Short mmCIF file of C-alpha atoms in Angstrom, two decimals:
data_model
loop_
_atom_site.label_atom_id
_atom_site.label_comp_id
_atom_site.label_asym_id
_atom_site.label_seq_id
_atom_site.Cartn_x
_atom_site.Cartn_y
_atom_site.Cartn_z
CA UNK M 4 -1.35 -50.26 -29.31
CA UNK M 5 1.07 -52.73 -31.60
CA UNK M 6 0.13 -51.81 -35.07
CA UNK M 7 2.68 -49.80 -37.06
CA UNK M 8 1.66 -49.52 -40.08
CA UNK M 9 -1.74 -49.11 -41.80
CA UNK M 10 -3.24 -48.93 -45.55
CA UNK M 11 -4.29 -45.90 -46.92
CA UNK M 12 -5.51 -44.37 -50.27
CA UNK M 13 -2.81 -41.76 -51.23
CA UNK M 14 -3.40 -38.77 -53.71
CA UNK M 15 0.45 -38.08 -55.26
CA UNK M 16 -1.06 -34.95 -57.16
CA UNK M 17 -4.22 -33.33 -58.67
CA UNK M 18 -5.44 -35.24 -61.70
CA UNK M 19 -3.87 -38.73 -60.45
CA UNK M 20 -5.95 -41.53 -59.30
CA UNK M 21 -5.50 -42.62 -55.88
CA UNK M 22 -2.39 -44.79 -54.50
CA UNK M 23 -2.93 -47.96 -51.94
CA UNK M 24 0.19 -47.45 -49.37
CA UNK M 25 1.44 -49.39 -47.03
CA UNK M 26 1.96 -46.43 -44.26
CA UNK M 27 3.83 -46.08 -40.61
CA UNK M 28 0.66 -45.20 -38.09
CA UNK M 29 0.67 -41.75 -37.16
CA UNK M 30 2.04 -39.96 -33.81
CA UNK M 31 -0.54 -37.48 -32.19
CA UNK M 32 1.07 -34.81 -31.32
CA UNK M 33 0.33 -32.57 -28.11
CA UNK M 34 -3.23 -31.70 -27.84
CA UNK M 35 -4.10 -34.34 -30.98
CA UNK M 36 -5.84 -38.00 -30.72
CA UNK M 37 -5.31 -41.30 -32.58
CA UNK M 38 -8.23 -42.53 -34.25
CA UNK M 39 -8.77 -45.87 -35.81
CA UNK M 40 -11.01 -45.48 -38.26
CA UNK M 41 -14.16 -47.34 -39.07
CA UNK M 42 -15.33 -45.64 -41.98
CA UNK M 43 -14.70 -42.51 -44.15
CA UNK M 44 -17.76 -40.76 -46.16
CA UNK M 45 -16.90 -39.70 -50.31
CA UNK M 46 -18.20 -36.38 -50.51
CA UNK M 47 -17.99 -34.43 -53.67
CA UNK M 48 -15.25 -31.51 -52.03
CA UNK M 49 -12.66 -34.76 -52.37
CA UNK M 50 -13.56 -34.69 -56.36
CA UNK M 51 -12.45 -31.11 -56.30
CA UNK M 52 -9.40 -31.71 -54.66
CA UNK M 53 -8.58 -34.54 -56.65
CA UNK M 54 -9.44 -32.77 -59.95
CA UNK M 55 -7.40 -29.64 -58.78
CA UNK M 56 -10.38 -27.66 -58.87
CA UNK M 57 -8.99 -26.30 -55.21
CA UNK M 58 -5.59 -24.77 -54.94
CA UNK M 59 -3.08 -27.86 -54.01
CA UNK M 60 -1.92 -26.86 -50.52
CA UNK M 61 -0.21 -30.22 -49.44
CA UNK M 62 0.98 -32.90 -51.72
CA UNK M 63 0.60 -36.23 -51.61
CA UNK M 64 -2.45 -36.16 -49.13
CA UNK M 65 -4.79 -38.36 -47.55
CA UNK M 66 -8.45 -37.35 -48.62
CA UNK M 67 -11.45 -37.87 -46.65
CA UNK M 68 -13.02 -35.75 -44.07
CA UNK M 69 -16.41 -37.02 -42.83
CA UNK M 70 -14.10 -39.70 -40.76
CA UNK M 71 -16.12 -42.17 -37.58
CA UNK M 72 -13.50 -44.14 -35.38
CA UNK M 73 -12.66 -45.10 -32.27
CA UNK M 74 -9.85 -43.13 -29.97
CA UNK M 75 -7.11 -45.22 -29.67
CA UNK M 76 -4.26 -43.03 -28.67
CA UNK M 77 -3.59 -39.89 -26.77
CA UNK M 78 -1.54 -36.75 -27.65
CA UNK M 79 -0.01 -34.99 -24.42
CA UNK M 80 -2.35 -33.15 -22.92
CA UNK M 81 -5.33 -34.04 -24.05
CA UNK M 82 -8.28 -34.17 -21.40
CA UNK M 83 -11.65 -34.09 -23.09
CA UNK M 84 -11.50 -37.39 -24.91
CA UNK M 85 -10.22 -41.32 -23.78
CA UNK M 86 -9.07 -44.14 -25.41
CA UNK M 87 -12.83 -45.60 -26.57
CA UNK M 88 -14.02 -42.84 -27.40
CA UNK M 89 -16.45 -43.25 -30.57
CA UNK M 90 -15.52 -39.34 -32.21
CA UNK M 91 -16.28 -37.76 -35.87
CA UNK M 92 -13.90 -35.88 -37.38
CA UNK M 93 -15.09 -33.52 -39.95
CA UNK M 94 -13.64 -31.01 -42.40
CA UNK M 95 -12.34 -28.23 -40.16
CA UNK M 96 -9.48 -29.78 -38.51
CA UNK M 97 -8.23 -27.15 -36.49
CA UNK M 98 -8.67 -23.01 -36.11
CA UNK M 99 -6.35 -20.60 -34.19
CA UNK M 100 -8.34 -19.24 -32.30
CA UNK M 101 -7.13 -15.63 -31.35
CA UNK M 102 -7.45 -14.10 -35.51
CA UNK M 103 -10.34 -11.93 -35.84
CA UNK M 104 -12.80 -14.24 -37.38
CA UNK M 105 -12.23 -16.42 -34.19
CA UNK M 106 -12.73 -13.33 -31.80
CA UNK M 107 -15.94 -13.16 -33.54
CA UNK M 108 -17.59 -16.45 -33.45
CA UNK M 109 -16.32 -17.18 -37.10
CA UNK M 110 -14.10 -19.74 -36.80
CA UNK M 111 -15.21 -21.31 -39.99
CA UNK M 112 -13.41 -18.35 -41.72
CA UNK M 113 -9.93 -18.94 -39.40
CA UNK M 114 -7.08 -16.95 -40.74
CA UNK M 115 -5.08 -20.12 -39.94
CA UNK M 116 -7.37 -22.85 -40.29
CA UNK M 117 -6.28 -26.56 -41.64
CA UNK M 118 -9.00 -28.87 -43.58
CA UNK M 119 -9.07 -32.39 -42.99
CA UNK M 120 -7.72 -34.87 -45.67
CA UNK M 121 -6.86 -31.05 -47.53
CA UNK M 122 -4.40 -29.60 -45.45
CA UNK M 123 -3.57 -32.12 -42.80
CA UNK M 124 -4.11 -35.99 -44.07
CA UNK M 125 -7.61 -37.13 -43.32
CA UNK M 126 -9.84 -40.69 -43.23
CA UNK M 127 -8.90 -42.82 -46.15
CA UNK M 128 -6.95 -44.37 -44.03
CA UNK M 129 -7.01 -47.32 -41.31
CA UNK M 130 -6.25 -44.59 -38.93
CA UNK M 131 -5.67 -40.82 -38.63
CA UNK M 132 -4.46 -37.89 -35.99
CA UNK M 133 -7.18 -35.06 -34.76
CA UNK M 134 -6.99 -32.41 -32.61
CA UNK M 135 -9.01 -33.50 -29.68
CA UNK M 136 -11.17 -30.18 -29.74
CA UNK M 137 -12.39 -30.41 -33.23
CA UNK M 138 -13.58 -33.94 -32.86
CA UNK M 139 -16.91 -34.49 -32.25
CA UNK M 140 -18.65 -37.02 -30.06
CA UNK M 141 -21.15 -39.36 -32.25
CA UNK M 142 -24.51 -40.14 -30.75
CA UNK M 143 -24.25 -44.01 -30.57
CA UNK M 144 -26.84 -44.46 -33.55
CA UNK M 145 -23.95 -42.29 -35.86
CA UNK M 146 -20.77 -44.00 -34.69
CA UNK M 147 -20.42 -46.59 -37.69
CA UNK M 148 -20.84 -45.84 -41.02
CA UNK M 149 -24.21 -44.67 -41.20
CA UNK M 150 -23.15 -41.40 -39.71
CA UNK M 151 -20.13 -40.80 -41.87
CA UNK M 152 -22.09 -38.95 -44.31
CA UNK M 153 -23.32 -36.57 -41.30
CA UNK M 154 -19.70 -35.11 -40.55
CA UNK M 155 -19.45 -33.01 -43.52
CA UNK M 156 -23.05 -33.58 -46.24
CA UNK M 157 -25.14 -33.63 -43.09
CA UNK M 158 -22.62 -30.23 -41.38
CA UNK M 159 -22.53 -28.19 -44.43
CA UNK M 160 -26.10 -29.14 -45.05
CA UNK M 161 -27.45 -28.27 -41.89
CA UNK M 162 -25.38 -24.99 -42.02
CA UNK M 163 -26.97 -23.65 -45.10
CA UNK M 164 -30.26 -24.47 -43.64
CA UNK M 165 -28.80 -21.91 -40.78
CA UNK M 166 -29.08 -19.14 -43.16
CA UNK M 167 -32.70 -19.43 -44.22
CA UNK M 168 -35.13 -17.09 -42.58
CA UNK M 169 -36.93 -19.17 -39.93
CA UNK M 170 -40.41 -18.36 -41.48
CA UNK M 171 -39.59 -20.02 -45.19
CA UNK M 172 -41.92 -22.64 -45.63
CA UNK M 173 -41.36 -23.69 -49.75
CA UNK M 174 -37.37 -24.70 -50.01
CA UNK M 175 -35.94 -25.44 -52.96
CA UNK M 176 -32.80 -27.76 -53.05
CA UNK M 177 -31.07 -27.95 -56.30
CA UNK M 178 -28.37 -31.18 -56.34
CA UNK M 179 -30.15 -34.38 -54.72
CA UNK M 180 -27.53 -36.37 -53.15
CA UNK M 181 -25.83 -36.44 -49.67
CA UNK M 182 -26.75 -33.73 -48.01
CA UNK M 183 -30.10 -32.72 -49.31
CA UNK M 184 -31.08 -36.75 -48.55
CA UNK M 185 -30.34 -35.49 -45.22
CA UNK M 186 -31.61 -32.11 -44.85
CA UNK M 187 -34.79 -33.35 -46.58
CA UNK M 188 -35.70 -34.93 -42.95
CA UNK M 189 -34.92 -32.19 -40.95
CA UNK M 190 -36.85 -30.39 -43.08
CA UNK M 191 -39.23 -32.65 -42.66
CA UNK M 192 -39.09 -32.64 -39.09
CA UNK M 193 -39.76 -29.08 -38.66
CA UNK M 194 -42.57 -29.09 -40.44
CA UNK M 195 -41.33 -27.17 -43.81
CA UNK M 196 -41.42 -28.20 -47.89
CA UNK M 197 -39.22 -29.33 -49.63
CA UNK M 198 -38.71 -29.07 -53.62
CA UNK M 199 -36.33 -30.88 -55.18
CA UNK M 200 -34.34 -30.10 -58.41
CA UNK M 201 -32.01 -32.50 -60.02
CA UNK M 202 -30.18 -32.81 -63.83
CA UNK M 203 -32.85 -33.30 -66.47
CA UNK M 204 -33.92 -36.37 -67.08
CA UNK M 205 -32.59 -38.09 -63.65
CA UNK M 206 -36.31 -39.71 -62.96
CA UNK M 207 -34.30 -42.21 -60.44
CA UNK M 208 -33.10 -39.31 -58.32
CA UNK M 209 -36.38 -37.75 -58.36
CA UNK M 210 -37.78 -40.69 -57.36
CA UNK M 211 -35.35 -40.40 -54.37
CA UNK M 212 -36.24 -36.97 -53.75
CA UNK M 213 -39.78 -37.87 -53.31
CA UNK M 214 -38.95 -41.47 -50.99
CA UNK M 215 -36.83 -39.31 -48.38
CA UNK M 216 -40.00 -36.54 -47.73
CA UNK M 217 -39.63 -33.94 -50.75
CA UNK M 218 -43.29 -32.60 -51.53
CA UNK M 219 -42.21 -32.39 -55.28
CA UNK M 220 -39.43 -32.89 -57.83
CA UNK M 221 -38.55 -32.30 -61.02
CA UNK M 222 -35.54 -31.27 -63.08
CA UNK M 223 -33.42 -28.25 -62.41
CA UNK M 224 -35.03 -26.71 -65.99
CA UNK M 225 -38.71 -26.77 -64.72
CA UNK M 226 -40.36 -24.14 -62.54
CA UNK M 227 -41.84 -25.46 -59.09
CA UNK M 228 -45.66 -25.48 -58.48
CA UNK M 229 -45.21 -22.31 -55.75
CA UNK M 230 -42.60 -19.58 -55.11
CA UNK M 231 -39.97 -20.09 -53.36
CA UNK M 232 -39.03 -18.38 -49.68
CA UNK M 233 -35.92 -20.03 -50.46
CA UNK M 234 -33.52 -22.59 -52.58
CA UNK M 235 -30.28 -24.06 -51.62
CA UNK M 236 -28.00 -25.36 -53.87
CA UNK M 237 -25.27 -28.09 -53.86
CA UNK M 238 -24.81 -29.11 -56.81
CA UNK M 239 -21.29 -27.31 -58.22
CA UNK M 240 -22.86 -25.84 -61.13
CA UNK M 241 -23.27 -21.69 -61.36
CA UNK M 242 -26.18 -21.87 -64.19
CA UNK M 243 -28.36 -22.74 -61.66
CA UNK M 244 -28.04 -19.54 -59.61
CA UNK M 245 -30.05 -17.39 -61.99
CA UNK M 246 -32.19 -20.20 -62.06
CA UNK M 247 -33.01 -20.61 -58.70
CA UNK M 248 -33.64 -16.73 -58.54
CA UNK M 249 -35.77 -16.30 -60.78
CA UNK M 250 -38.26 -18.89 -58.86
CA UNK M 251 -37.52 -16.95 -55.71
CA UNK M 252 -40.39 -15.23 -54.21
CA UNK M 253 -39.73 -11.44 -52.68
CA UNK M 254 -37.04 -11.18 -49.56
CA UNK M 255 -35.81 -15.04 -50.25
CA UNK M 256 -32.11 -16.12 -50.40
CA UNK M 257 -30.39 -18.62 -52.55
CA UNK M 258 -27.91 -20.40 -50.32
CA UNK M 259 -24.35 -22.06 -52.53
CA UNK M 260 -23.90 -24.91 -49.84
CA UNK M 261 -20.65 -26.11 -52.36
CA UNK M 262 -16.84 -25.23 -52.03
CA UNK M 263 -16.53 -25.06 -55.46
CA UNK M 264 -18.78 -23.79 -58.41
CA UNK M 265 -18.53 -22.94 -62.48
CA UNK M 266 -18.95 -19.69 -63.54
CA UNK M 267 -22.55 -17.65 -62.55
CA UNK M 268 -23.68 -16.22 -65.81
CA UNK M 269 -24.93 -12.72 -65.90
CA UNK M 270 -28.09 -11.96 -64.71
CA UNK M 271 -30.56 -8.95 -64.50
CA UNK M 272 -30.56 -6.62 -61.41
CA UNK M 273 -34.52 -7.28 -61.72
CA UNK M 274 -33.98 -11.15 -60.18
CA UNK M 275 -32.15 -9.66 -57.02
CA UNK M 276 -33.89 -7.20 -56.41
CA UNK M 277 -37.12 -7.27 -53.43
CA UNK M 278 -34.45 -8.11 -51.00
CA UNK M 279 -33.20 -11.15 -52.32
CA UNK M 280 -30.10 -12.60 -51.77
CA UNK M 281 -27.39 -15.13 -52.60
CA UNK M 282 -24.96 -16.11 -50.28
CA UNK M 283 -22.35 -18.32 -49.96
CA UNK M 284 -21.45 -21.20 -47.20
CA UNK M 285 -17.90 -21.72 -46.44
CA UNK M 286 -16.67 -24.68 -43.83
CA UNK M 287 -18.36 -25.27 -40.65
CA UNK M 288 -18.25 -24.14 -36.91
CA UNK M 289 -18.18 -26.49 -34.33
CA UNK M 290 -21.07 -25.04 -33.19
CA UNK M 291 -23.10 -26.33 -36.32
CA UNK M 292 -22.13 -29.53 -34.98
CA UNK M 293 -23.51 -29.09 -31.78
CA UNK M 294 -26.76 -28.35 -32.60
CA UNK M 295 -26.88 -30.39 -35.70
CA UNK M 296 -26.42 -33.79 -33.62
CA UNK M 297 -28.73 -32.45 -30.97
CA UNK M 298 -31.62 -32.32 -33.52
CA UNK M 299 -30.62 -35.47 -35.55
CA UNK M 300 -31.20 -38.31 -33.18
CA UNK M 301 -35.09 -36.41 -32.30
CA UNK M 302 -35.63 -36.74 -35.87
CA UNK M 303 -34.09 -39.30 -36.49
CA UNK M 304 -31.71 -38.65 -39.72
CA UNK M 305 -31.47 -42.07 -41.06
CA UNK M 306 -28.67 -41.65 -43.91
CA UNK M 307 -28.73 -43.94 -47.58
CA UNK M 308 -25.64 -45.40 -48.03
CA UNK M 309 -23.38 -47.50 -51.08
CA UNK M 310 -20.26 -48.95 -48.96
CA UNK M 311 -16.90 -49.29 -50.62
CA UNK M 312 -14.13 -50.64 -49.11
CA UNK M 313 -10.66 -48.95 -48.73
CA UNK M 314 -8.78 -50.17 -51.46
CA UNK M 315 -11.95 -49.01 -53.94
CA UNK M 316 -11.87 -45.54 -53.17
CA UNK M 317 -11.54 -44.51 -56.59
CA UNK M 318 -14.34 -46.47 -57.65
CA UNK M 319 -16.63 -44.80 -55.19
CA UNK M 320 -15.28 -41.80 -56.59
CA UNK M 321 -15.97 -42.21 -60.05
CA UNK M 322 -19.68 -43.34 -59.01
CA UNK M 323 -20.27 -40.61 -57.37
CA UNK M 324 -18.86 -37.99 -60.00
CA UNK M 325 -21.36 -40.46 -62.38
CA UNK M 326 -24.13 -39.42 -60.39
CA UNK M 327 -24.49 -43.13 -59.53
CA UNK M 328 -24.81 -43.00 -55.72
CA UNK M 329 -27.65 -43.35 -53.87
CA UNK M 330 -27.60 -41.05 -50.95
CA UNK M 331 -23.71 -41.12 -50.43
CA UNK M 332 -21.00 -43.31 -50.27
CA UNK M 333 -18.85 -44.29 -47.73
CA UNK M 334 -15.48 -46.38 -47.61
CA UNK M 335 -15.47 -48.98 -44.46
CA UNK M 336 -12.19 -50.33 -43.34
CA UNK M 337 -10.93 -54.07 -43.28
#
């Protein structure tokens, strides 16, 4: 490889718009791979970095972590991957290992874990630097930029759908964009409803809702036609917690698939109790991965996408925080 330097869109610090640099390429390092990278999804986590809503850990930084490129370049000792490789690279970059949550199977939770395009630079870039064993390989229907959206909306997604009780039948997802366009299908797929909830008045993302398989929608203020076993929400507002209790049927769980939320108000003990729960998703395993692109190509996940390229990253950005995407949006590189 010739190339020494690359474009990428550079945040200097929380609250600034994004930077087009001219860059050197990166060096992997031992046990890391060089991707060049075909396209990088917008999800809504790089809004919260770049508002500060998430504690700045590295400044200036790189966003972008649902990344699909090609291996170009090969850190010492790597063995699993080779140059050609078509890999995703998706929000957990690395984990230790050996800390406790590792020892347990949570390596989502690592003591010592780095983010992608958070903590270590990530895809809005012409290329980027992974750790060979947190790449994963794309089914060849997902390595372009139809599957960028998969590597973290389509992950986190499918991981909150991991903590609802296998018998749920009526789901309610609160927040139709990325990843519920996704999980809709799977959904779908396995034979279960879906109800959608979106901001008042949104009869174009309803509409959406209802195209991609979801039995019913409405806005997040209405009640749904039947209890539900179960909601999930994504959207990054904490008023709809309550809400989505008090539609929740006995023993059901209320899943926060986001990083970042406003305040939950207050609610009675009443709403929680029956064995309901809320929980929390944080991150992703690689084994969500795994199994998430084993099912996806039986479905098949098809994913709506608005491309952007690079050097309009903060237009896709400001779409998306105007609730103007369609699906999700993805930057593709020249």
């Amino acid at each position: 490889m010739t190339t020494v330097s690359m474009q990428a869109m550079v945040l200097e610090k929380p609250g600034a718009l994004l930077q087009l640099k001219t860059l050197p390429v990166p060096a992997p390092a031992a046990g890391q791979v060089l991707i060049k990278v075909a396209a990088c999804g917008v999800c809504r986590t790089d809004l919260h970095i770049l508002d500060g809503d998430l504690p700045t850990i590295v400044s200036p930084i790189i966003p972008g972590h649902e990344i699909v490129g090609e291996v170009v370049a090969l850190g010492d000792g790597v063995t699993l991957l080779r140059q050609g490789d078509k890999v995703g690279v998706p929000w957990l970059a690395y984990a230790c290992g050996h800390c406790k949550y590792c020892a347990q199977g949570q390596e989502n939770l690592c003591e010592n874990a780095l983010f992608t395009g958070y903590s270590v630079n990530g895809g809005y870039a012409e290329y980027t630097v992974a750790w060979e064993a947190f790449c994963v390989r794309m089914p060849v229907i997902y390595s372009n930029a139809s599957g960028a959206p998969m590597l973290c909306a389509g992950l986190i997604g499918f991981r909150s759908w991991r903590m609802v009780n296998e018998h749920a039948q009526h789901i309610g997802i609160y927040g139709f964009g990325a990843a519920a366009h996704i999980l809709t299908q799977v959904a779908n797929f396995q034979y279960k409803s879906i109800y959608a909830f979106t901001k008042p008045d949104d009869g174009a993302g309803q509409q959406f809702a209802l195209e991609m398989g979801a039995i019913w929608a409405g806005s997040s203020l209405e009640a749904p036609p039947v209890k539900l076993d179960a909601a999930i929400i994504f959207a990054p507002d904490g008023s709809l917690v309550p809400l989505a209790l008090s539609h929740l049927d006995k023993g059901g769980i209320v899943v926060c698939g986001g990083i970042h939320m406003s305040r939950i108000p207050g609610f009675p003990y009443s709403m929680l109790w029956e064995e309901r729960t809320v929980k929390s998703v944080a991150n992703l395993t690689r084994d969500d991965a795994a199994l998430f692109f084993k099912i996806a190509p039986q479905v098949p996940v098809t994913t709506s996408t608005q491309l952007f390229p690079l050097h309009q990253a903060n237009e896709a950005l400001e779409n998306l925080r105007a609730g103007k995407i369609r699906g999700a949006a993805v930057l593709v590189m020249p």
